[in-house]
Amino acid sequence: MHPLIALVTLLTIVLMIACTILVGRARGKYKILAPATTGHEGFERAFRVQMNTQEGAIMFLPTLWLAAYFGNPEWAALAGAVWLAGRIWYAAAYAVPGRNRGPGFAISLLALAVLLVMAAWGVIWTLLLAG
């Protein structure tokens, strides 16, 4: 694995850990006992950020790895870094009532789309060359 891809992967894991910690802190602050997933709006925001980040990472990480393996790892790492920045923006905006999380979501979605095209192109090209 290319070191830049490994770095983006590690930073994505750090983001997911940070989101988990924020949910734990919100549980304590708002006295929401596990396994409850509803309660105070502040807790629910933290919980949704965590869940949305995990849902996004499930699609992002394998797409990143495929784009790096079948395409250009440096370009894949750049798109991955953009995805990560978009997710951080999205999470920070989601956590505060009234802030617009749309730009962060759009940035991360666009970066994921770029990675998906890179991965698909690389896989298809490899299959055509093998045949």
PDB file of C-alpha atoms in Angstrom:
ATOM      1  CA  MET A   1       0.000   0.000   0.000  1.00  0.00           C
ATOM      2  CA  HIS A   2       1.223   3.475  -0.847  1.00  0.00           C
ATOM      3  CA  PRO A   3       2.186   5.492   2.270  1.00  0.00           C
ATOM      4  CA  LEU A   4      -0.147   8.369   1.366  1.00  0.00           C
ATOM      5  CA  ILE A   5      -3.074   5.961   1.108  1.00  0.00           C
ATOM      6  CA  ALA A   6      -2.081   4.514   4.482  1.00  0.00           C
ATOM      7  CA  LEU A   7      -1.965   8.037   5.949  1.00  0.00           C
ATOM      8  CA  VAL A   8      -5.440   8.926   4.652  1.00  0.00           C
ATOM      9  CA  THR A   9      -6.707   5.599   6.005  1.00  0.00           C
ATOM     10  CA  LEU A  10      -5.199   6.290   9.435  1.00  0.00           C
ATOM     11  CA  LEU A  11      -6.625   9.811   9.526  1.00  0.00           C
ATOM     12  CA  THR A  12     -10.060   8.432   8.624  1.00  0.00           C
ATOM     13  CA  ILE A  13      -9.814   6.026  11.553  1.00  0.00           C
ATOM     14  CA  VAL A  14      -8.772   8.917  13.821  1.00  0.00           C
ATOM     15  CA  LEU A  15     -11.853  10.849  12.650  1.00  0.00           C
ATOM     16  CA  MET A  16     -14.090   7.883  13.487  1.00  0.00           C
ATOM     17  CA  ILE A  17     -12.477   7.542  16.927  1.00  0.00           C
ATOM     18  CA  ALA A  18     -12.950  11.270  17.560  1.00  0.00           C
ATOM     19  CA  CYS A  19     -16.635  10.982  16.639  1.00  0.00           C
ATOM     20  CA  THR A  20     -17.008   8.053  19.030  1.00  0.00           C
ATOM     21  CA  ILE A  21     -15.398  10.052  21.830  1.00  0.00           C
ATOM     22  CA  LEU A  22     -17.726  12.982  21.140  1.00  0.00           C
ATOM     23  CA  VAL A  23     -20.748  10.691  21.439  1.00  0.00           C
ATOM     24  CA  GLY A  24     -19.450   9.368  24.751  1.00  0.00           C
ATOM     25  CA  ARG A  25     -18.937  12.895  26.035  1.00  0.00           C
ATOM     26  CA  ALA A  26     -22.426  13.894  24.878  1.00  0.00           C
ATOM     27  CA  ARG A  27     -23.892  10.865  26.671  1.00  0.00           C
ATOM     28  CA  GLY A  28     -22.311  12.071  29.893  1.00  0.00           C
ATOM     29  CA  LYS A  29     -23.145  15.732  29.382  1.00  0.00           C
ATOM     30  CA  TYR A  30     -26.809  15.126  28.581  1.00  0.00           C
ATOM     31  CA  LYS A  31     -27.189  12.030  30.794  1.00  0.00           C
ATOM     32  CA  ILE A  32     -28.210   9.699  27.970  1.00  0.00           C
ATOM     33  CA  LEU A  33     -27.694   6.127  29.139  1.00  0.00           C
ATOM     34  CA  ALA A  34     -26.664   3.447  26.653  1.00  0.00           C
ATOM     35  CA  PRO A  35     -28.175   1.878  24.625  1.00  0.00           C
ATOM     36  CA  ALA A  36     -30.471   4.890  24.078  1.00  0.00           C
ATOM     37  CA  THR A  37     -29.919   6.726  20.797  1.00  0.00           C
ATOM     38  CA  THR A  38     -32.364   9.561  21.383  1.00  0.00           C
ATOM     39  CA  GLY A  39     -32.719  12.257  23.982  1.00  0.00           C
ATOM     40  CA  HIS A  40     -31.241  15.738  24.081  1.00  0.00           C
ATOM     41  CA  GLU A  41     -30.719  17.398  20.688  1.00  0.00           C
ATOM     42  CA  GLY A  42     -27.008  17.879  21.424  1.00  0.00           C
ATOM     43  CA  PHE A  43     -26.569  14.162  21.955  1.00  0.00           C
ATOM     44  CA  GLU A  44     -28.590  13.294  18.876  1.00  0.00           C
ATOM     45  CA  ARG A  45     -26.422  15.574  16.744  1.00  0.00           C
ATOM     46  CA  ALA A  46     -23.236  13.959  18.031  1.00  0.00           C
ATOM     47  CA  PHE A  47     -24.717  10.505  17.465  1.00  0.00           C
ATOM     48  CA  ARG A  48     -25.786  11.332  13.897  1.00  0.00           C
ATOM     49  CA  VAL A  49     -22.346  12.738  13.097  1.00  0.00           C
ATOM     50  CA  GLN A  50     -20.810   9.482  14.283  1.00  0.00           C
ATOM     51  CA  MET A  51     -23.239   7.295  12.347  1.00  0.00           C
ATOM     52  CA  ASN A  52     -23.008   9.393   9.167  1.00  0.00           C
ATOM     53  CA  THR A  53     -19.213   9.331   9.365  1.00  0.00           C
ATOM     54  CA  GLN A  54     -19.153   5.549   9.766  1.00  0.00           C
ATOM     55  CA  GLU A  55     -21.642   5.099   6.920  1.00  0.00           C
ATOM     56  CA  GLY A  56     -19.513   7.316   4.704  1.00  0.00           C
ATOM     57  CA  ALA A  57     -16.292   5.548   5.665  1.00  0.00           C
ATOM     58  CA  ILE A  58     -17.771   2.168   4.724  1.00  0.00           C
ATOM     59  CA  MET A  59     -18.104   3.415   1.143  1.00  0.00           C
ATOM     60  CA  PHE A  60     -14.999   5.599   1.143  1.00  0.00           C
ATOM     61  CA  LEU A  61     -12.245   3.273   2.353  1.00  0.00           C
ATOM     62  CA  PRO A  62     -12.649   0.412  -0.140  1.00  0.00           C
ATOM     63  CA  THR A  63     -13.159   2.919  -2.948  1.00  0.00           C
ATOM     64  CA  LEU A  64      -9.950   4.702  -1.904  1.00  0.00           C
ATOM     65  CA  TRP A  65      -8.017   1.441  -1.864  1.00  0.00           C
ATOM     66  CA  LEU A  66      -9.371   0.328  -5.246  1.00  0.00           C
ATOM     67  CA  ALA A  67      -8.618   3.716  -6.823  1.00  0.00           C
ATOM     68  CA  ALA A  68      -5.077   3.571  -5.449  1.00  0.00           C
ATOM     69  CA  TYR A  69      -4.478  -0.029  -6.516  1.00  0.00           C
ATOM     70  CA  PHE A  70      -5.985   0.138 -10.002  1.00  0.00           C
ATOM     71  CA  GLY A  71      -5.249   3.817 -10.639  1.00  0.00           C
ATOM     72  CA  ASN A  72      -2.821   6.429  -9.411  1.00  0.00           C
ATOM     73  CA  PRO A  73      -2.134   6.249  -5.665  1.00  0.00           C
ATOM     74  CA  GLU A  74      -1.041   9.887  -5.415  1.00  0.00           C
ATOM     75  CA  TRP A  75      -4.222  11.157  -7.075  1.00  0.00           C
ATOM     76  CA  ALA A  76      -6.289   8.753  -5.007  1.00  0.00           C
ATOM     77  CA  ALA A  77      -4.614  10.043  -1.835  1.00  0.00           C
ATOM     78  CA  LEU A  78      -5.362  13.627  -2.867  1.00  0.00           C
ATOM     79  CA  ALA A  79      -9.031  12.798  -3.476  1.00  0.00           C
ATOM     80  CA  GLY A  80      -9.027  10.918  -0.187  1.00  0.00           C
ATOM     81  CA  ALA A  81      -7.634  13.929   1.648  1.00  0.00           C
ATOM     82  CA  VAL A  82     -10.368  16.072   0.083  1.00  0.00           C
ATOM     83  CA  TRP A  83     -12.990  13.536   1.240  1.00  0.00           C
ATOM     84  CA  LEU A  84     -11.547  13.649   4.738  1.00  0.00           C
ATOM     85  CA  ALA A  85     -11.554  17.458   4.815  1.00  0.00           C
ATOM     86  CA  GLY A  86     -15.160  17.488   3.598  1.00  0.00           C
ATOM     87  CA  ARG A  87     -16.204  15.016   6.300  1.00  0.00           C
ATOM     88  CA  ILE A  88     -14.507  17.074   9.002  1.00  0.00           C
ATOM     89  CA  TRP A  89     -16.284  20.204   7.731  1.00  0.00           C
ATOM     90  CA  TYR A  90     -19.570  18.278   7.611  1.00  0.00           C
ATOM     91  CA  ALA A  91     -19.128  16.921  11.163  1.00  0.00           C
ATOM     92  CA  ALA A  92     -18.213  20.319  12.594  1.00  0.00           C
ATOM     93  CA  ALA A  93     -21.195  21.977  10.911  1.00  0.00           C
ATOM     94  CA  TYR A  94     -23.628  19.208  11.899  1.00  0.00           C
ATOM     95  CA  ALA A  95     -22.647  19.472  15.554  1.00  0.00           C
ATOM     96  CA  VAL A  96     -23.768  23.114  15.770  1.00  0.00           C
ATOM     97  CA  PRO A  97     -27.491  23.933  15.338  1.00  0.00           C
ATOM     98  CA  GLY A  98     -28.164  26.223  12.402  1.00  0.00           C
ATOM     99  CA  ARG A  99     -24.865  25.665  10.594  1.00  0.00           C
ATOM    100  CA  ASN A 100     -24.995  24.537   6.983  1.00  0.00           C
ATOM    101  CA  ARG A 101     -23.505  21.064   6.609  1.00  0.00           C
ATOM    102  CA  GLY A 102     -24.236  21.007   2.870  1.00  0.00           C
ATOM    103  CA  PRO A 103     -20.849  22.245   1.622  1.00  0.00           C
ATOM    104  CA  GLY A 104     -18.918  19.648   3.623  1.00  0.00           C
ATOM    105  CA  PHE A 105     -21.252  16.912   2.426  1.00  0.00           C
ATOM    106  CA  ALA A 106     -20.957  18.065  -1.191  1.00  0.00           C
ATOM    107  CA  ILE A 107     -17.151  18.150  -1.032  1.00  0.00           C
ATOM    108  CA  SER A 108     -16.944  14.651   0.417  1.00  0.00           C
ATOM    109  CA  LEU A 109     -19.519  13.325  -2.068  1.00  0.00           C
ATOM    110  CA  LEU A 110     -17.619  14.817  -5.012  1.00  0.00           C
ATOM    111  CA  ALA A 111     -14.331  13.345  -3.758  1.00  0.00           C
ATOM    112  CA  LEU A 112     -15.993   9.934  -3.362  1.00  0.00           C
ATOM    113  CA  ALA A 113     -17.360  10.188  -6.910  1.00  0.00           C
ATOM    114  CA  VAL A 114     -13.867  10.968  -8.231  1.00  0.00           C
ATOM    115  CA  LEU A 115     -12.469   7.947  -6.393  1.00  0.00           C
ATOM    116  CA  LEU A 116     -15.278   5.752  -7.693  1.00  0.00           C
ATOM    117  CA  VAL A 117     -14.598   6.809 -11.286  1.00  0.00           C
ATOM    118  CA  MET A 118     -10.854   6.237 -10.791  1.00  0.00           C
ATOM    119  CA  ALA A 119     -11.477   2.780  -9.334  1.00  0.00           C
ATOM    120  CA  ALA A 120     -14.005   1.764 -11.991  1.00  0.00           C
ATOM    121  CA  TRP A 121     -11.803   3.015 -14.819  1.00  0.00           C
ATOM    122  CA  GLY A 122      -8.801   1.148 -13.434  1.00  0.00           C
ATOM    123  CA  VAL A 123     -10.695  -2.095 -12.903  1.00  0.00           C
ATOM    124  CA  ILE A 124     -12.315  -1.983 -16.348  1.00  0.00           C
ATOM    125  CA  TRP A 125      -9.017  -1.102 -18.026  1.00  0.00           C
ATOM    126  CA  THR A 126      -7.282  -3.976 -16.230  1.00  0.00           C
ATOM    127  CA  LEU A 127     -10.011  -6.415 -17.268  1.00  0.00           C
ATOM    128  CA  LEU A 128      -9.794  -5.263 -20.892  1.00  0.00           C
ATOM    129  CA  LEU A 129      -6.027  -5.675 -20.921  1.00  0.00           C
ATOM    130  CA  ALA A 130      -6.288  -9.140 -19.360  1.00  0.00           C
ATOM    131  CA  GLY A 131      -8.831 -10.294 -21.939  1.00  0.00           C
TER     132      GLY A 131
END
